[in-house]
Short mmCIF file of C-alpha atoms and ligand atoms in Angstrom, two decimals:
data_model
loop_
_atom_site.label_atom_id
_atom_site.label_comp_id
_atom_site.label_asym_id
_atom_site.label_seq_id
_atom_site.Cartn_x
_atom_site.Cartn_y
_atom_site.Cartn_z
CA MET A 1 35.44 -127.47 -109.05
CA LYS A 2 33.33 -126.26 -112.00
CA THR A 3 33.97 -128.10 -115.26
CA LEU A 4 35.72 -125.91 -117.84
CA LYS A 5 34.52 -125.53 -121.40
CA ILE A 6 36.86 -124.97 -124.32
CA ALA A 7 35.58 -123.97 -127.76
CA ILE A 8 37.49 -125.17 -130.83
CA GLN A 9 36.72 -125.13 -134.54
CA LYS A 10 34.39 -127.94 -135.59
CA SER A 11 35.90 -128.39 -139.03
CA GLY A 12 38.32 -126.38 -141.10
CA ARG A 13 41.90 -125.29 -141.01
CA LEU A 14 42.30 -125.12 -137.23
CA ASN A 15 40.33 -128.22 -136.24
CA GLU A 16 42.98 -130.90 -136.62
CA LYS A 17 45.80 -128.99 -134.90
CA SER A 18 43.50 -127.92 -132.07
CA VAL A 19 42.43 -131.51 -131.42
CA GLU A 20 46.06 -132.68 -131.63
CA LEU A 21 47.16 -130.04 -129.12
CA LEU A 22 44.49 -131.07 -126.62
CA LYS A 23 45.36 -134.77 -127.06
CA ASN A 24 49.06 -133.96 -126.56
CA CYS A 25 48.06 -132.27 -123.31
CA GLY A 26 47.06 -135.74 -122.13
CA LEU A 27 43.31 -135.15 -122.47
CA SER A 28 41.21 -138.19 -123.42
CA PHE A 29 38.09 -137.54 -125.41
CA GLU A 30 36.08 -138.86 -128.33
CA ASN A 31 36.27 -136.78 -131.48
CA TYR A 32 33.22 -137.79 -133.48
CA LYS A 33 32.69 -135.60 -136.53
CA SER A 34 28.98 -135.43 -135.72
CA SER A 35 29.18 -134.34 -132.09
CA LEU A 36 29.06 -130.71 -131.03
CA ILE A 37 30.26 -131.39 -127.53
CA SER A 38 32.67 -133.92 -126.09
CA THR A 39 33.51 -134.66 -122.47
CA VAL A 40 37.12 -135.21 -121.44
CA SER A 41 37.29 -138.31 -119.27
CA ASN A 42 40.45 -137.48 -117.31
CA PHE A 43 40.14 -133.71 -116.73
CA PRO A 44 37.12 -131.57 -115.78
CA LEU A 45 36.74 -130.20 -119.29
CA GLU A 46 34.14 -130.20 -122.03
CA ILE A 47 35.05 -129.45 -125.64
CA LEU A 48 32.59 -127.46 -127.75
CA PHE A 49 32.99 -127.80 -131.52
CA LEU A 50 31.88 -124.55 -133.19
CA ARG A 51 32.19 -122.35 -136.28
CA ASP A 52 35.34 -120.33 -135.69
CA ASP A 53 33.44 -117.05 -136.11
CA ASP A 54 31.44 -117.76 -132.93
CA ILE A 55 34.36 -118.67 -130.68
CA PRO A 56 35.53 -115.20 -129.51
CA GLU A 57 32.03 -114.13 -128.48
CA TYR A 58 31.32 -117.43 -126.70
CA VAL A 59 34.45 -116.84 -124.62
CA GLN A 60 33.74 -113.16 -123.99
CA ASP A 61 30.20 -113.98 -122.88
CA GLY A 62 31.31 -116.83 -120.61
CA ILE A 63 29.53 -119.62 -122.52
CA ALA A 64 32.99 -121.14 -122.99
CA ASP A 65 35.89 -120.50 -120.59
CA LEU A 66 38.57 -120.98 -123.23
CA GLY A 67 38.83 -120.97 -126.99
CA ILE A 68 41.27 -121.72 -129.78
CA VAL A 69 40.84 -119.36 -132.73
CA GLY A 70 42.77 -117.25 -135.23
CA GLU A 71 43.75 -113.72 -134.19
CA ASN A 72 42.09 -112.52 -137.40
CA VAL A 73 38.71 -113.69 -136.10
CA ILE A 74 39.31 -112.13 -132.67
CA ASN A 75 40.19 -108.78 -134.22
CA GLU A 76 37.28 -108.87 -136.62
CA THR A 77 34.72 -109.61 -133.89
CA GLU A 78 36.29 -106.85 -131.73
CA VAL A 79 35.78 -108.78 -128.51
CA ASP A 80 37.59 -108.18 -125.24
CA VAL A 81 39.30 -111.44 -124.29
CA ALA A 82 42.59 -112.46 -122.68
CA TYR A 83 45.33 -113.87 -124.91
CA LEU A 84 46.63 -116.81 -122.84
CA GLN A 85 49.05 -118.37 -125.34
CA MET A 86 50.04 -117.94 -128.97
CA LEU A 87 49.94 -121.46 -130.43
CA GLY A 88 52.20 -121.23 -133.49
CA PHE A 89 49.84 -122.91 -135.96
CA GLY A 90 47.24 -121.55 -138.40
CA LYS A 91 49.74 -118.95 -139.52
CA CYS A 92 48.52 -116.66 -142.27
CA SER A 93 48.37 -112.99 -143.26
CA LEU A 94 45.47 -110.77 -144.10
CA LYS A 95 46.65 -109.10 -147.29
CA LEU A 96 45.47 -106.59 -149.81
CA ALA A 97 45.73 -107.92 -153.34
CA VAL A 98 45.00 -106.44 -156.75
CA PRO A 99 44.63 -107.74 -160.31
CA ASN A 100 48.02 -107.99 -161.98
CA ASN A 101 47.15 -105.39 -164.63
CA GLY A 102 49.26 -102.79 -162.82
CA GLN A 103 46.59 -100.13 -162.29
CA ILE A 104 46.86 -100.14 -158.52
CA GLN A 105 50.45 -99.89 -157.31
CA SER A 106 50.27 -98.33 -153.89
CA LEU A 107 47.93 -97.88 -150.96
CA SER A 108 46.94 -94.38 -152.06
CA ASP A 109 45.81 -95.75 -155.44
CA LEU A 110 43.05 -97.55 -153.51
CA SER A 111 41.26 -94.26 -152.70
CA GLY A 112 37.82 -94.29 -154.21
CA LYS A 113 38.17 -97.95 -155.21
CA ALA A 114 36.06 -100.93 -154.07
CA ILE A 115 37.72 -103.61 -151.93
CA ALA A 116 36.02 -106.96 -151.33
CA THR A 117 36.68 -108.69 -148.00
CA SER A 118 35.27 -110.92 -145.29
CA TYR A 119 37.10 -108.74 -142.74
CA PRO A 120 35.36 -105.35 -142.96
CA ASN A 121 36.13 -104.22 -139.40
CA ILE A 122 39.85 -104.92 -139.61
CA LEU A 123 40.05 -103.39 -143.07
CA LYS A 124 38.11 -100.28 -142.04
CA LYS A 125 40.57 -99.58 -139.23
CA PHE A 126 43.56 -100.25 -141.45
CA LEU A 127 42.32 -97.89 -144.18
CA ALA A 128 41.49 -95.17 -141.66
CA LYS A 129 44.98 -95.45 -140.14
CA ASN A 130 46.49 -95.06 -143.60
CA ASN A 131 44.16 -92.23 -144.67
CA VAL A 132 42.67 -94.19 -147.55
CA ALA A 133 38.97 -93.65 -148.31
CA ALA A 134 37.85 -96.78 -150.15
CA ASP A 135 34.54 -98.56 -150.49
CA ILE A 136 34.48 -101.81 -148.51
CA ARG A 137 32.32 -104.60 -150.01
CA THR A 138 31.70 -107.31 -147.43
CA ILE A 139 31.33 -110.81 -148.82
CA SER A 140 31.43 -114.00 -146.82
CA GLY A 141 33.59 -116.23 -149.01
CA SER A 142 35.47 -116.73 -152.29
CA VAL A 143 36.72 -113.17 -152.05
CA GLU A 144 39.45 -113.84 -154.59
CA ILE A 145 36.99 -114.04 -157.48
CA ALA A 146 35.43 -110.60 -156.77
CA PRO A 147 37.71 -108.54 -159.08
CA GLY A 148 37.22 -111.01 -161.94
CA LEU A 149 33.44 -110.67 -161.54
CA GLY A 150 33.67 -106.90 -161.58
CA LEU A 151 32.53 -106.72 -157.97
CA SER A 152 35.61 -104.92 -156.69
CA ASP A 153 38.93 -103.38 -157.75
CA ALA A 154 40.93 -105.10 -155.02
CA ILE A 155 40.52 -107.65 -152.28
CA CYS A 156 41.60 -108.06 -148.69
CA ASP A 157 41.84 -111.74 -147.77
CA LEU A 158 43.74 -114.36 -145.79
CA VAL A 159 46.78 -115.78 -147.48
CA SER A 160 49.20 -118.46 -146.39
CA THR A 161 51.10 -119.61 -149.48
CA GLY A 162 49.63 -117.13 -151.98
CA GLY A 163 48.69 -119.92 -154.42
CA THR A 164 44.98 -119.03 -154.49
CA LEU A 165 45.75 -115.38 -155.25
CA LYS A 166 48.12 -116.29 -158.04
CA SER A 167 45.70 -118.67 -159.71
CA ASN A 168 43.13 -115.87 -159.72
CA GLY A 169 45.50 -113.38 -161.34
CA LEU A 170 45.98 -111.34 -158.17
CA ILE A 171 49.17 -109.93 -156.67
CA PRO A 172 49.49 -109.26 -152.95
CA PHE A 173 50.79 -105.78 -152.22
CA GLY A 174 50.28 -105.03 -148.57
CA ASP A 175 49.99 -106.79 -145.21
CA VAL A 176 47.03 -105.74 -143.12
CA MET A 177 47.81 -108.16 -140.27
CA HIS A 178 49.64 -111.37 -139.47
CA SER A 179 47.71 -114.05 -137.66
CA GLN A 180 48.10 -117.38 -135.91
CA ALA A 181 45.94 -119.51 -133.66
CA VAL A 182 45.75 -118.35 -130.06
CA LEU A 183 44.38 -119.79 -126.84
CA ILE A 184 42.00 -117.23 -125.39
CA GLY A 185 40.19 -116.96 -122.08
CA ARG A 186 37.90 -114.58 -120.31
CA LYS A 187 39.57 -111.55 -118.74
CA GLY A 188 39.87 -111.98 -114.98
CA ASP A 189 39.77 -115.80 -115.14
CA GLU A 190 43.55 -116.20 -115.41
CA GLN A 191 43.94 -117.42 -111.81
CA ASN A 192 41.39 -120.24 -112.11
CA PRO A 193 43.48 -123.29 -111.04
CA LEU A 194 42.07 -125.47 -113.84
CA ILE A 195 42.99 -122.85 -116.43
CA VAL A 196 46.47 -122.50 -114.89
CA GLU A 197 46.91 -126.29 -115.04
CA LEU A 198 45.75 -126.53 -118.65
CA LEU A 199 47.89 -123.59 -119.72
CA GLN A 200 50.96 -125.22 -118.16
CA ARG A 201 50.26 -128.40 -120.11
CA VAL A 202 49.85 -126.44 -123.35
CA GLN A 203 53.13 -124.61 -122.73
CA SER A 204 55.00 -127.83 -122.00
CA VAL A 205 53.78 -129.30 -125.30
CA LEU A 206 54.81 -126.14 -127.22
CA ARG A 207 58.25 -126.05 -125.57
CA ALA A 208 58.81 -129.68 -126.51
CA LYS A 209 57.93 -128.92 -130.14
CA GLU A 210 60.67 -126.29 -130.26
CA THR A 211 63.41 -128.68 -129.16
CA LYS A 212 64.95 -132.03 -130.05
CA TYR A 213 66.69 -134.54 -127.81
CA VAL A 214 70.14 -135.32 -129.15
CA VAL A 215 72.51 -138.16 -128.15
CA LEU A 216 75.99 -138.36 -129.65
CA ASN A 217 79.29 -140.11 -129.10
CA ILE A 218 82.56 -138.24 -128.83
CA GLU A 219 86.13 -138.78 -127.67
CA ARG A 220 86.53 -137.41 -124.16
CA LYS A 221 89.33 -135.11 -125.34
CA ASN A 222 86.81 -133.29 -127.58
CA LEU A 223 84.16 -132.96 -124.89
CA ASP A 224 84.96 -129.33 -124.09
CA ALA A 225 84.45 -128.34 -127.73
CA ILE A 226 80.97 -129.89 -127.65
CA LYS A 227 80.19 -128.22 -124.33
CA SER A 228 81.10 -124.80 -125.69
CA LEU A 229 78.75 -125.36 -128.64
CA LEU A 230 75.99 -126.03 -126.15
CA SER A 231 76.54 -122.90 -124.09
CA GLY A 232 73.27 -121.42 -123.01
CA ILE A 233 71.76 -124.82 -122.29
CA LYS A 234 72.12 -126.41 -118.86
CA SER A 235 75.25 -128.56 -118.88
CA PRO A 236 74.70 -131.78 -120.86
CA THR A 237 74.57 -135.29 -119.40
CA VAL A 238 77.84 -137.14 -120.10
CA VAL A 239 77.93 -140.95 -119.85
CA PRO A 240 81.11 -143.04 -120.29
CA LEU A 241 81.03 -145.59 -123.13
CA ALA A 242 82.40 -149.12 -122.89
CA GLU A 243 85.15 -148.08 -125.28
CA GLU A 244 87.97 -146.40 -123.36
CA GLY A 245 88.26 -142.61 -123.91
CA TRP A 246 84.77 -142.20 -125.40
CA VAL A 247 81.60 -140.70 -123.90
CA ALA A 248 77.96 -140.28 -124.91
CA VAL A 249 76.54 -136.76 -124.60
CA HIS A 250 72.79 -136.25 -124.05
CA THR A 251 71.38 -132.79 -124.62
CA VAL A 252 68.50 -130.77 -126.06
CA VAL A 253 68.86 -128.52 -129.10
CA ALA A 254 66.45 -125.82 -130.27
CA GLU A 255 64.67 -126.77 -133.48
CA LYS A 256 65.43 -123.42 -135.12
CA ASP A 257 69.22 -123.80 -135.04
CA PHE A 258 69.19 -127.56 -135.16
CA TRP A 259 71.03 -128.17 -138.48
CA ASP A 260 73.69 -125.57 -137.69
CA LYS A 261 74.40 -127.16 -134.34
CA ILE A 262 74.53 -130.69 -135.76
CA SER A 263 77.10 -129.76 -138.41
CA GLN A 264 79.19 -127.90 -135.81
CA MET A 265 79.06 -130.98 -133.57
CA LYS A 266 80.20 -133.21 -136.42
CA ALA A 267 83.02 -130.78 -137.15
CA VAL A 268 84.41 -131.24 -133.63
CA GLY A 269 84.24 -135.03 -133.85
CA ALA A 270 80.70 -136.06 -132.85
CA GLN A 271 79.65 -139.48 -134.19
CA GLY A 272 76.55 -141.66 -134.13
CA ILE A 273 74.26 -138.68 -133.60
CA VAL A 274 70.72 -139.78 -132.69
CA VAL A 275 67.92 -137.21 -132.71
CA MET A 276 64.60 -137.82 -130.97
CA PRO A 277 61.40 -135.82 -130.66
CA ILE A 278 60.48 -134.64 -127.17
CA GLU A 279 56.92 -135.11 -126.03
CA LYS A 280 56.76 -132.63 -123.14
CA ILE A 281 59.12 -130.36 -121.21
CA ILE A 282 57.87 -129.62 -117.72
CA LEU A 283 59.81 -126.89 -115.96
P1 LIG B 301 34.26 -122.04 -140.08
O1 LIG B 301 33.41 -123.03 -140.79
O2 LIG B 301 34.70 -122.56 -138.74
O3 LIG B 301 33.66 -120.66 -140.00
P2 LIG B 301 36.16 -120.85 -141.92
O4 LIG B 301 35.83 -121.28 -143.30
O5 LIG B 301 35.75 -119.50 -141.46
O6 LIG B 301 35.61 -121.97 -140.92
P3 LIG B 301 38.90 -121.79 -142.25
O7 LIG B 301 39.09 -121.57 -143.70
O8 LIG B 301 38.77 -123.19 -141.75
O9 LIG B 301 37.70 -120.90 -141.66
O10 LIG B 301 40.12 -121.08 -141.52
C1 LIG B 301 40.19 -121.03 -140.12
C2 LIG B 301 41.34 -120.14 -139.73
O11 LIG B 301 42.56 -120.68 -140.21
C3 LIG B 301 41.34 -118.73 -140.29
O12 LIG B 301 40.48 -117.86 -139.57
C4 LIG B 301 42.80 -118.33 -140.13
O13 LIG B 301 43.05 -117.90 -138.81
C5 LIG B 301 43.53 -119.65 -140.35
N1 LIG B 301 44.20 -119.77 -141.68
C6 LIG B 301 45.46 -120.22 -141.89
N2 LIG B 301 45.80 -120.20 -143.17
C7 LIG B 301 44.74 -119.74 -143.84
C8 LIG B 301 44.47 -119.50 -145.22
N3 LIG B 301 45.37 -119.72 -146.18
N4 LIG B 301 43.25 -119.06 -145.56
C9 LIG B 301 42.32 -118.87 -144.62
N5 LIG B 301 42.53 -119.06 -143.28
C10 LIG B 301 43.73 -119.48 -142.89
MG1 LIG B 302 34.55 -118.88 -140.13
#
């Protein structure tokens, strides 16, 4: 079967998590900073290390079969690719932001103003949808300094914590889009058995990240209370302990309501709670 190619960011915010995801999928490869291509030794896959801007087009044009890239880049390049899996990392928002001198307060105040951005296509569509006629100034980086230099009245840029905006005297006032890293493929390729196999591995790694493995001890008379807390999950494994009347309960708990569940378990008598990460969940 033809070797697949996956394009990931060579260096930058998505590189480390992309490499980690592929390694967690059980793929063995060398990750030299200098190499542009790496061959996976235990799966028919080659990894191409690229600028993130080039990834959507490489996938659309079939130079790579798969890619890991931010949705912001996909939307900006306006390519037609298949979203195979949202990956939950690289989360950020494309936001409008203005100097904190209070002159621009709402979207309509942007009419006739200049907005600096590295995302002209996304911004153009957003402004058109909101009936705002503004002048878009495309710059490739350091957008946040544009208002201070007198280059624009506002900016439209990626934000995760907002720290960079703040330190440049800017206040965010509108979300243009939310973004996260996504695994993309070429449309029509979804049935390729190698892609199906890789996607299943990715999904099993993501599922495992969302859950923890929990082992706890409880008196048998309180077992039903624990079981009712775990409703919705397949019934837990219950193992008798050497001490008469006590059992160990093994179960999985979703990361998002983990602390709630643990305190509820303690409240009904759970002791010696041990929590372990899960590497993969294969359904
Ligand atoms: P390249 O050299 O590959 O072109 P880049 O400088 O364009 O890299 P990075 O800054 O490494 O890109 O960001 C890569 C992606 O990380 C962004 O496109 C976005 O999807 C995501 N991201 C997450 N948080 C942020 C943030 N605070 N600022 C910018 N991008 C972010
Ligand atoms: Mg880039």
